[in-house]
Tab-separated table of C-alpha atoms and ligand atoms in Angstrom:
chain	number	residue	atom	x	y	z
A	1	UNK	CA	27.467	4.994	-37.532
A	2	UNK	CA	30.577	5.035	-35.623
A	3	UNK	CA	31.026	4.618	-32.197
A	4	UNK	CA	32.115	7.180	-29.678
A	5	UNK	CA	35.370	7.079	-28.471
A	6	UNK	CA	35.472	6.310	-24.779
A	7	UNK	CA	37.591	4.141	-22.764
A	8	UNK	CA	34.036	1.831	-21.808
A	9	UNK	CA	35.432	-0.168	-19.644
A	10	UNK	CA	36.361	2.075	-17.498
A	11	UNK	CA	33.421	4.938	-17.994
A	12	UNK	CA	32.252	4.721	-14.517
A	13	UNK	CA	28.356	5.630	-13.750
A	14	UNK	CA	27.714	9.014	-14.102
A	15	UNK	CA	26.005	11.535	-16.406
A	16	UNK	CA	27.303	12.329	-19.573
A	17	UNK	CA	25.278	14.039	-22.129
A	18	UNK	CA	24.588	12.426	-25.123
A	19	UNK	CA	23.323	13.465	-28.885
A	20	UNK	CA	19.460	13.260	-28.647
A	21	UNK	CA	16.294	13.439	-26.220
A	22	UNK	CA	12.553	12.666	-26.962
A	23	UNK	CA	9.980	14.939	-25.429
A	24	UNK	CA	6.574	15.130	-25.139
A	25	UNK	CA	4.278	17.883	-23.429
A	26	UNK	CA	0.766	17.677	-22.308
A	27	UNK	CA	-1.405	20.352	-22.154
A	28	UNK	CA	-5.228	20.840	-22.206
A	29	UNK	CA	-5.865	16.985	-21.116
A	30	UNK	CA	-3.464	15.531	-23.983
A	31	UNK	CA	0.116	14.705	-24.781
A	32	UNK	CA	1.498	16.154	-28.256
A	33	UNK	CA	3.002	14.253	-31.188
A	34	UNK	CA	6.540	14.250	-29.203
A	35	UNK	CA	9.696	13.470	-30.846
A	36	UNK	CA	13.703	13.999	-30.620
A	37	UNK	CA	15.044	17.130	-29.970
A	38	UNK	CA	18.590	18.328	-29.174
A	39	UNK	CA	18.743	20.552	-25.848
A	40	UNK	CA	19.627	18.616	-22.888
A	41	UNK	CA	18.352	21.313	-20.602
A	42	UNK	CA	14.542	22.366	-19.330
A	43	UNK	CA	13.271	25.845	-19.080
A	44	UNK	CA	10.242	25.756	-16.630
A	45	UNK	CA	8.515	28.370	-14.445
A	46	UNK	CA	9.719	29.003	-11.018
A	47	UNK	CA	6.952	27.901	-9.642
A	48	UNK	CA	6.712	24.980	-11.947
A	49	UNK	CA	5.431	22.089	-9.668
A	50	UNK	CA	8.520	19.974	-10.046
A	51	UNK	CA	10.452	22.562	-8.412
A	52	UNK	CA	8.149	23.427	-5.603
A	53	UNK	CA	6.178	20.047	-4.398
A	54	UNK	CA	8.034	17.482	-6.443
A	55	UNK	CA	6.097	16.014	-8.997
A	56	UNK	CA	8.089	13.776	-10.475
A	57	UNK	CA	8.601	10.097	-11.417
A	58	UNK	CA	11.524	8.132	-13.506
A	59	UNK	CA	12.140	4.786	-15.014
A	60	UNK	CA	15.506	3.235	-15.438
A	61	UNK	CA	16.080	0.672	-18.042
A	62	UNK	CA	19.231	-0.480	-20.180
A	63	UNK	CA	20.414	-0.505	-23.768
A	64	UNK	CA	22.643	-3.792	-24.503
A	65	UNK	CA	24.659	-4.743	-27.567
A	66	UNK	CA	24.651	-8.302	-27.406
A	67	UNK	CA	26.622	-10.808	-28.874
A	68	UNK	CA	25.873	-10.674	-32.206
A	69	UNK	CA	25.601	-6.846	-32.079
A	70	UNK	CA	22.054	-6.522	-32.061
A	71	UNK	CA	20.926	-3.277	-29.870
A	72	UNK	CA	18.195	-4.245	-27.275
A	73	UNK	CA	16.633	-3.798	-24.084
A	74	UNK	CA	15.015	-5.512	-21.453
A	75	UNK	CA	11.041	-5.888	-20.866
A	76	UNK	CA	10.449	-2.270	-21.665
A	77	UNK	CA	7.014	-3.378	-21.426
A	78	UNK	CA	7.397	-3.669	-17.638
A	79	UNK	CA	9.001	-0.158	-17.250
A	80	UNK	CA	6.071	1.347	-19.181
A	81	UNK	CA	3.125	-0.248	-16.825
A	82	UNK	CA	5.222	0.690	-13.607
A	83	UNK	CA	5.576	4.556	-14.732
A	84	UNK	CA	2.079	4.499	-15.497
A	85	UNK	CA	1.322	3.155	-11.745
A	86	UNK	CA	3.537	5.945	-10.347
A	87	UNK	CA	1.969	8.752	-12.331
A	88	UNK	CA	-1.617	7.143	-10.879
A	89	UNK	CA	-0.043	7.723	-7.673
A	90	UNK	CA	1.098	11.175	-8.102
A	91	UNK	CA	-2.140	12.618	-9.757
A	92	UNK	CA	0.002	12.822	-13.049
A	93	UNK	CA	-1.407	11.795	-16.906
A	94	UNK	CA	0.228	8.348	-17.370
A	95	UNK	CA	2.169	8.110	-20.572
A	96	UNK	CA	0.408	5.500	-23.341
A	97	UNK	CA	2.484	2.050	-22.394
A	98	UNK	CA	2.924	1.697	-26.236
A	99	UNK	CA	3.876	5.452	-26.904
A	100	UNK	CA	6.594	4.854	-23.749
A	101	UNK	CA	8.427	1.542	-25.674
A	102	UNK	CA	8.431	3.819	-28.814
A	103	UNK	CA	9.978	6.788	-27.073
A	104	UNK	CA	12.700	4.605	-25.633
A	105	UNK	CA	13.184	3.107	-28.876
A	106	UNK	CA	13.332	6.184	-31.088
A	107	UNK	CA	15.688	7.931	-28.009
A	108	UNK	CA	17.994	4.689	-27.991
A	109	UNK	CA	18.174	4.874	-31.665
A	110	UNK	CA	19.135	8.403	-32.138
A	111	UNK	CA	22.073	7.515	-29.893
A	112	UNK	CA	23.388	4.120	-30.712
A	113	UNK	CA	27.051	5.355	-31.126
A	114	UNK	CA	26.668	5.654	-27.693
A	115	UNK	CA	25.302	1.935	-26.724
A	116	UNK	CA	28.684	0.534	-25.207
A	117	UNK	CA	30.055	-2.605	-27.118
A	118	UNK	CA	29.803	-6.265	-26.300
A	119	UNK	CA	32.520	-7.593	-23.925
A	120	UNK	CA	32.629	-4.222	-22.132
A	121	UNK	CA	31.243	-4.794	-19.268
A	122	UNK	CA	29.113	-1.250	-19.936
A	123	UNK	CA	25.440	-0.451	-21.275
A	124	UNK	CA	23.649	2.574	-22.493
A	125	UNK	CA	21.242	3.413	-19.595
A	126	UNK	CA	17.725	4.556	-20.017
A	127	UNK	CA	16.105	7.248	-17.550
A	128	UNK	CA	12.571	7.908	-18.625
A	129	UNK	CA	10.741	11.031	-16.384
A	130	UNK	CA	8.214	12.796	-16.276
A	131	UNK	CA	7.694	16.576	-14.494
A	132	UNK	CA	4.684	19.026	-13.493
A	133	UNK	CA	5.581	21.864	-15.489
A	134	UNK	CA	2.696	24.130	-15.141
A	135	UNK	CA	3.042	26.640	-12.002
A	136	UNK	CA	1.540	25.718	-8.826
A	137	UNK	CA	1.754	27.762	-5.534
A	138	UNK	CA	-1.240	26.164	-3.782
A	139	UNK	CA	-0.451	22.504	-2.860
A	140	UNK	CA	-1.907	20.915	-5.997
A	141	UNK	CA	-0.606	18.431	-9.109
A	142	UNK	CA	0.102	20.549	-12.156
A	143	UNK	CA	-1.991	20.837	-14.767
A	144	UNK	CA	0.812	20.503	-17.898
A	145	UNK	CA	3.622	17.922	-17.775
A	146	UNK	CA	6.269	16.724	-19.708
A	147	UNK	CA	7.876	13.243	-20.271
A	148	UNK	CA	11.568	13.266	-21.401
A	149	UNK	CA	13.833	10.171	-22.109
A	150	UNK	CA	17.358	10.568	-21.976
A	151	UNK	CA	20.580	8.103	-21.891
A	152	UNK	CA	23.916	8.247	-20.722
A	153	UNK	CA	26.276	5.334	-21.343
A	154	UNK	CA	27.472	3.571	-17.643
A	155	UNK	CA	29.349	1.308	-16.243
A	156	UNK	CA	28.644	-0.401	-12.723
A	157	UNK	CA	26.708	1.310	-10.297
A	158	UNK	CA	28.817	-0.052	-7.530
A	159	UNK	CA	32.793	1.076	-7.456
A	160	UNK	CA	34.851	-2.423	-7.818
A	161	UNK	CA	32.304	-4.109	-10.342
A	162	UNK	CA	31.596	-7.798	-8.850
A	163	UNK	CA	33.838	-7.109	-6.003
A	164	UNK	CA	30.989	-7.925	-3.112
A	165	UNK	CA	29.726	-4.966	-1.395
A	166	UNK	CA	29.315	-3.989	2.276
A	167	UNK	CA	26.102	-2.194	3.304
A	168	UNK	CA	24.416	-0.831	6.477
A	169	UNK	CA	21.554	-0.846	8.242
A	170	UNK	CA	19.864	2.670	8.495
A	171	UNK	CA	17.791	4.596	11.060
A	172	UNK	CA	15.852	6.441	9.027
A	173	UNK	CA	13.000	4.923	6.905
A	174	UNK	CA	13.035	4.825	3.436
A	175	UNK	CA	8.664	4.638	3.311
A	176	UNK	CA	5.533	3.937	4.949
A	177	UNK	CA	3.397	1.300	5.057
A	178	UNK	CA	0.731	3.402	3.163
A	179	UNK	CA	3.455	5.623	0.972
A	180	UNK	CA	4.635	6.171	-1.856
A	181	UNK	CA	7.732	3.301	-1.535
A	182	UNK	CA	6.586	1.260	-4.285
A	183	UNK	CA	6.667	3.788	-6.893
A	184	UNK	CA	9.589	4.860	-8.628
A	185	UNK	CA	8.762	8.783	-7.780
A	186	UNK	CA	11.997	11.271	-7.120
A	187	UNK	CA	10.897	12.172	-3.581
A	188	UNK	CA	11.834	8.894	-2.292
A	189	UNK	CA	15.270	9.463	-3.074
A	190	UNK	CA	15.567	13.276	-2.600
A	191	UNK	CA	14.742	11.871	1.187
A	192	UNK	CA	17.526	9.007	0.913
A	193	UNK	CA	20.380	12.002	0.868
A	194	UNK	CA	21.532	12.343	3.572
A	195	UNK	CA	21.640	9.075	5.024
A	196	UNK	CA	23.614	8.370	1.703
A	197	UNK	CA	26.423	10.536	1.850
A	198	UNK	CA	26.841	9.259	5.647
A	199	UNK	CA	26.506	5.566	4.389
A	200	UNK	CA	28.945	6.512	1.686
A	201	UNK	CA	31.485	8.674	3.899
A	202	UNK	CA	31.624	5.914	6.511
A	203	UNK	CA	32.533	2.931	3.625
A	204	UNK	CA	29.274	1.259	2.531
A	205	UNK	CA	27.747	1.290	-0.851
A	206	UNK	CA	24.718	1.562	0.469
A	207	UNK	CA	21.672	1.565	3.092
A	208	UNK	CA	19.731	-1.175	4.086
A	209	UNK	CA	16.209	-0.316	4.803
A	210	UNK	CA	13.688	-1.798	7.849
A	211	UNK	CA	10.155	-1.751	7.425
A	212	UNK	CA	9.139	1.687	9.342
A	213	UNK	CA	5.930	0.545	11.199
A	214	UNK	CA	8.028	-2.420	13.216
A	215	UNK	CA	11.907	-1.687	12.102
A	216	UNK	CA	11.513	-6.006	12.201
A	217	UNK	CA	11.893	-6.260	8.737
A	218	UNK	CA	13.845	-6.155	5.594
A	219	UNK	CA	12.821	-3.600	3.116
A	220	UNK	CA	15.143	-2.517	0.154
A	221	UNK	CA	17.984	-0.508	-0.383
A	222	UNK	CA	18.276	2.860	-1.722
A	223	UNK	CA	17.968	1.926	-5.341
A	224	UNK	CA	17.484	-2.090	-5.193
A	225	UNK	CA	15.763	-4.684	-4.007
A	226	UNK	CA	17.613	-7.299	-1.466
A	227	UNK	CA	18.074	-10.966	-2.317
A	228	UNK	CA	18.894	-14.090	0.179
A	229	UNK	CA	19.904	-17.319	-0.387
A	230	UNK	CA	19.801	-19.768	2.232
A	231	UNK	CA	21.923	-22.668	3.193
A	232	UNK	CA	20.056	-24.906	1.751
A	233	UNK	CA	20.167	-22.817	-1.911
A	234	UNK	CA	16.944	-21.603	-1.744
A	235	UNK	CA	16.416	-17.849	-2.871
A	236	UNK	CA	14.555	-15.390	-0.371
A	237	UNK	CA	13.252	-12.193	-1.438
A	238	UNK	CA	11.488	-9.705	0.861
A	239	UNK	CA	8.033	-9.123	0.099
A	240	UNK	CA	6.224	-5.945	1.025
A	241	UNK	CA	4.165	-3.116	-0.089
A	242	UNK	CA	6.371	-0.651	0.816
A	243	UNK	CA	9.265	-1.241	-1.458
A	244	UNK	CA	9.619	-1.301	-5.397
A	245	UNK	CA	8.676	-4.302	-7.492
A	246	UNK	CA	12.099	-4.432	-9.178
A	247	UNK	CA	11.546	-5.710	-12.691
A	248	UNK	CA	15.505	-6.856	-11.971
A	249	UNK	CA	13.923	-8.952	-8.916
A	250	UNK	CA	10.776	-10.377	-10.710
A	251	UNK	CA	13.165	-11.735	-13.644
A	252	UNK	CA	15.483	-13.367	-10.876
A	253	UNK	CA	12.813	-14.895	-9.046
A	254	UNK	CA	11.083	-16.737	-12.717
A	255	UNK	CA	14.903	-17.458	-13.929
A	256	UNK	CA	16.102	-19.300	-10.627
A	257	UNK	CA	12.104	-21.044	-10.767
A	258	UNK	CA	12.096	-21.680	-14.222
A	259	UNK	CA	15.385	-22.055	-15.530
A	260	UNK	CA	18.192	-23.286	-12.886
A	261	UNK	CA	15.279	-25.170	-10.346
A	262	UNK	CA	15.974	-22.958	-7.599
A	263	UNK	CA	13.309	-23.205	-4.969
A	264	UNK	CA	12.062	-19.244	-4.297
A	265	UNK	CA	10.113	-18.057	-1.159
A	266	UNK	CA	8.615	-14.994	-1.400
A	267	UNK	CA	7.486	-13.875	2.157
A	268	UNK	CA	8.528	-11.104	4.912
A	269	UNK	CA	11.874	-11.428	6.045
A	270	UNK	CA	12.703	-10.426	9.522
A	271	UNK	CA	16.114	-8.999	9.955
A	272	UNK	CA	16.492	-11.353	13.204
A	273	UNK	CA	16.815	-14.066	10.511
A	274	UNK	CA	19.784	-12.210	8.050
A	275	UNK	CA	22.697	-13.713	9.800
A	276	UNK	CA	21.058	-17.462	8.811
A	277	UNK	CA	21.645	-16.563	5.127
A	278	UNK	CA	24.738	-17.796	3.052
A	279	UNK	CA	24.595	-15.549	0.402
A	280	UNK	CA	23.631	-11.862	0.193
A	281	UNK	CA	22.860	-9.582	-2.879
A	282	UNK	CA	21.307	-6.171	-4.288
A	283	UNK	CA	19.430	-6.222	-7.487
A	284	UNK	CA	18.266	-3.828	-10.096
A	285	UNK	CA	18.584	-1.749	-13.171
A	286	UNK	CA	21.689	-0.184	-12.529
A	287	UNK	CA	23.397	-2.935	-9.547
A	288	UNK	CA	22.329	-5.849	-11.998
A	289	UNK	CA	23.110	-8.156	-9.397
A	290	UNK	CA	25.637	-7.299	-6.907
A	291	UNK	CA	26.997	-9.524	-4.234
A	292	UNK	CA	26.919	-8.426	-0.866
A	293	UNK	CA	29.736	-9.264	1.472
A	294	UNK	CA	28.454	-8.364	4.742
A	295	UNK	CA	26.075	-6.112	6.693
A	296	UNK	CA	27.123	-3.489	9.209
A	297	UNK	CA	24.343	-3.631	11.846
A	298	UNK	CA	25.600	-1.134	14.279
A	299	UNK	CA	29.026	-1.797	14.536
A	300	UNK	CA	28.490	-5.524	14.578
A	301	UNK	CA	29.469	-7.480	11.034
A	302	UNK	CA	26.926	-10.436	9.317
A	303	UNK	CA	29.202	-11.623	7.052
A	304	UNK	CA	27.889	-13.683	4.065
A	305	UNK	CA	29.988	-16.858	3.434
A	306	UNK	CA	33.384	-16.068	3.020
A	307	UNK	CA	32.566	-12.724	2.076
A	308	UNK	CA	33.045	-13.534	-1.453
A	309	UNK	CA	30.379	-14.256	-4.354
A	310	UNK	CA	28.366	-17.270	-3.204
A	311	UNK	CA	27.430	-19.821	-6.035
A	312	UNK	CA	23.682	-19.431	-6.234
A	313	UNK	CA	24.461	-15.842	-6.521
A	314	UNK	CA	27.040	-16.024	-9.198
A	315	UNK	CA	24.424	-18.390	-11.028
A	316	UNK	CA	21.591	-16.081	-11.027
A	317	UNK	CA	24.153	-12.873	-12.212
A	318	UNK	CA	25.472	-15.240	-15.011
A	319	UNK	CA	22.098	-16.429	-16.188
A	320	UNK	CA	20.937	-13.197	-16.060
A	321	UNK	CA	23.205	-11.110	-17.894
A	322	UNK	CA	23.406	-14.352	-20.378
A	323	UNK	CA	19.634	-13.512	-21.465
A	324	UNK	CA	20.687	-9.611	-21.698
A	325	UNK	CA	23.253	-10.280	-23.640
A	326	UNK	CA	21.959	-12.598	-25.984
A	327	UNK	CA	24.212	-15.687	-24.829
A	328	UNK	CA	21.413	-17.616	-23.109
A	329	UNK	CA	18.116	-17.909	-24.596
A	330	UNK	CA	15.364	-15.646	-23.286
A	331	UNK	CA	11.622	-16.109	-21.641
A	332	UNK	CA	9.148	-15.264	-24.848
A	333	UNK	CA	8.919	-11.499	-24.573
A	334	UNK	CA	11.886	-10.499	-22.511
A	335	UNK	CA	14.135	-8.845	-25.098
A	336	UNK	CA	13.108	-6.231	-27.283
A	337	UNK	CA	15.058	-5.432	-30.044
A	338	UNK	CA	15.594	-2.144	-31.601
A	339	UNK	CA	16.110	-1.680	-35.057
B	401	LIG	N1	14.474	-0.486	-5.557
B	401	LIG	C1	14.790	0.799	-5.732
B	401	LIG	C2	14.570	1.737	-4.610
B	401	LIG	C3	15.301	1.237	-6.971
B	401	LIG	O1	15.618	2.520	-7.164
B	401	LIG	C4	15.495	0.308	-7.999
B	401	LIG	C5	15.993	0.730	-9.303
B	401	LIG	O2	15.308	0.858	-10.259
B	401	LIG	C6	15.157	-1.029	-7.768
B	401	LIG	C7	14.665	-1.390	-6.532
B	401	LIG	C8	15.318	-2.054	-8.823
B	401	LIG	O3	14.292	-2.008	-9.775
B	401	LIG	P1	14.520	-2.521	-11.248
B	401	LIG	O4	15.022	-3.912	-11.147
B	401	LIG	O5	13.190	-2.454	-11.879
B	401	LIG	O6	15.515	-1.601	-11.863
B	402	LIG	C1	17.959	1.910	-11.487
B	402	LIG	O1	18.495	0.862	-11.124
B	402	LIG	O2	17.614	2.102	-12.648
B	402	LIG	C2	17.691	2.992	-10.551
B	402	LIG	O3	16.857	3.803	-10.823
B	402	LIG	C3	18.469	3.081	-9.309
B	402	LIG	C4	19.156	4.383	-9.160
B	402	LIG	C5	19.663	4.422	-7.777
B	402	LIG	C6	20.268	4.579	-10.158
């Protein structure tokens, strides 16, 4: 093994391809053997479903090399039992939970010169997917599919690493009460676009979602769930049905309950009640936990503290990528080794 030669602090979080993929196909009402393959690209039929109606869904996860150099990842068992509630929801074949661990195993694996090293601040990340590949032209699911792990070494998702953020609050909705905006499906973020690239060209990192029955309360972000702490140092996370149960959020919530005695409400949270908070921050697969400096709410500022990293926050992100990284013990289960 020897590891690939990239500047790691510094790699940034893009897409870069790396040596192998595993693939499996299902056809007739069952998925094949699967295994690794080479080609990073997908031949499909025009009308394939994927590129007509959409029908796809994704996981992200992380590889880690922690500090005794041990490759592992985080509850893969979580990111196996939320694809298979997305492919319920979008009439696809969900993927055996077991068969999903191994794939990300056997995929991680095959590309370990590519798992970032301790200390540098980067991980391999994980994007599991699956795709209707038969052809549709009548608005129907596919009848053939195929689920496809591939990884991609990254650094932060947000430009300036811990530097806190400054997001925005967004007119357009992110999901209905009754959609699809628990479910970690591509359509929800083929329809973030364009209120992205505005978001991004005016300065923020990212938007900040109201509920779309009401526009009273907070939702999520584009690709992470919203945490509060309040004066007191009590952590509030919004509860809803129309945003995604970040496995990144569920881990924060036992971890500040469980391990650091931080009281945690889990409840509605109007956005009348955001400029109470002390502390702001995203969380998730790729934003880990990102501090948020302030809000833009039309042109007026809710700025978080000082606009630095608030202690409760800085806590959680420590104790947090402490498990990860093997520093700090870890809840029975939580990290999954791969050998
Ligand atoms: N919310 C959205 C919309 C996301 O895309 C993500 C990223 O996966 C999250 C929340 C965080 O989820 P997790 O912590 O499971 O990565
Ligand atoms: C993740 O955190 O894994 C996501 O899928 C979010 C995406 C915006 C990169």
């Amino acid at each position: 093994m020897s590891k690939k030669d990239l500047d790691w602090a510094n790699i940034g979080f893009q897409y870069r391809v790396t040596d192998k993929r595993y693939v499996s196909n299902y056809k007739d009402g069952e998925w094949d053997e699967g295994g690794l393959i080479e080609d990073p690209t997908i031949t499909v039929s025009e009308s394939a479903n994927i590129m007509q109606y959409c029908q796809e869904i994704f996981e992200g996860m992380k590889a880690y090399t922690t500090v005794d150099g041990k490759i592992v990842t985080f509850r893969p068992d979580l990111n196996a039992s939320r694809m298979a509630d997305s492919a319920k929801r979008m009439v696809m074949p969900p993927f055996p939970e077991d068969r999903f661990v191994e794939a990300v195993d056997m995929t991680v694996k095959a590309n370990a010169d590519w798992v970032p090293p301790y200390g540098s601040g980067a991980s391999l990340y994980i994007r599991p997917f699956m795709v209707g590949t038969a052809p549709v032209i009548g608005v129907q699911p596919a009848s053939e599919f195929q689920f496809r792990v591939f990884t991609t070494p990254v650094g932060p998702y947000f430009k300036g690493g811990a530097t806190p953020v400054a997001i925005t609050v967004c007119d357009y909705d992110r999901a209905a009460p009754h959609g699809t905006g628990y479910i970690k499906a591509g359509l929800n973020y083929a329809m973030s676009l364009y209120q992205t690239v505005e978001a991004h060209k005016n300065g923020f990192a990212e938007n900040m979602y109201l509920d779309a029955a009401e526009r009273k309360y907070v939702e999520e972000t584009g690709g992470s769930n919203i945490l509060f702490v309040t004066k007191e140092g009590k952590l509030v996370v919004p509860k809803s049905n129309s945003i995604l149960p970040s496995i990144t959020r569920r881990s924060i919530v036992y971890v500040a309950e469980n391990m650091l005695g931080i009281e945690v409400e889990e409840r509605p949270v109007e956005f009348a009640e955001v400029p109470d908070f002390a502390e702001c921050g995203l969380c998730g697969t790729a934003a880990v936990i990102s501090p948020v400096g302030w809000i833009d709410d039309h042109g007026e500022k809710i700025v978080f503290g000082d606009g630095g990293v608030g202690p409760v926050t800085a806590k959680l992100y420590e104790t947090l990528t402490g498990i990860q990284y093997g520093t700090i013990e870890a809840p029975e289960g939580w990290i999954h080794e791969i050998k």
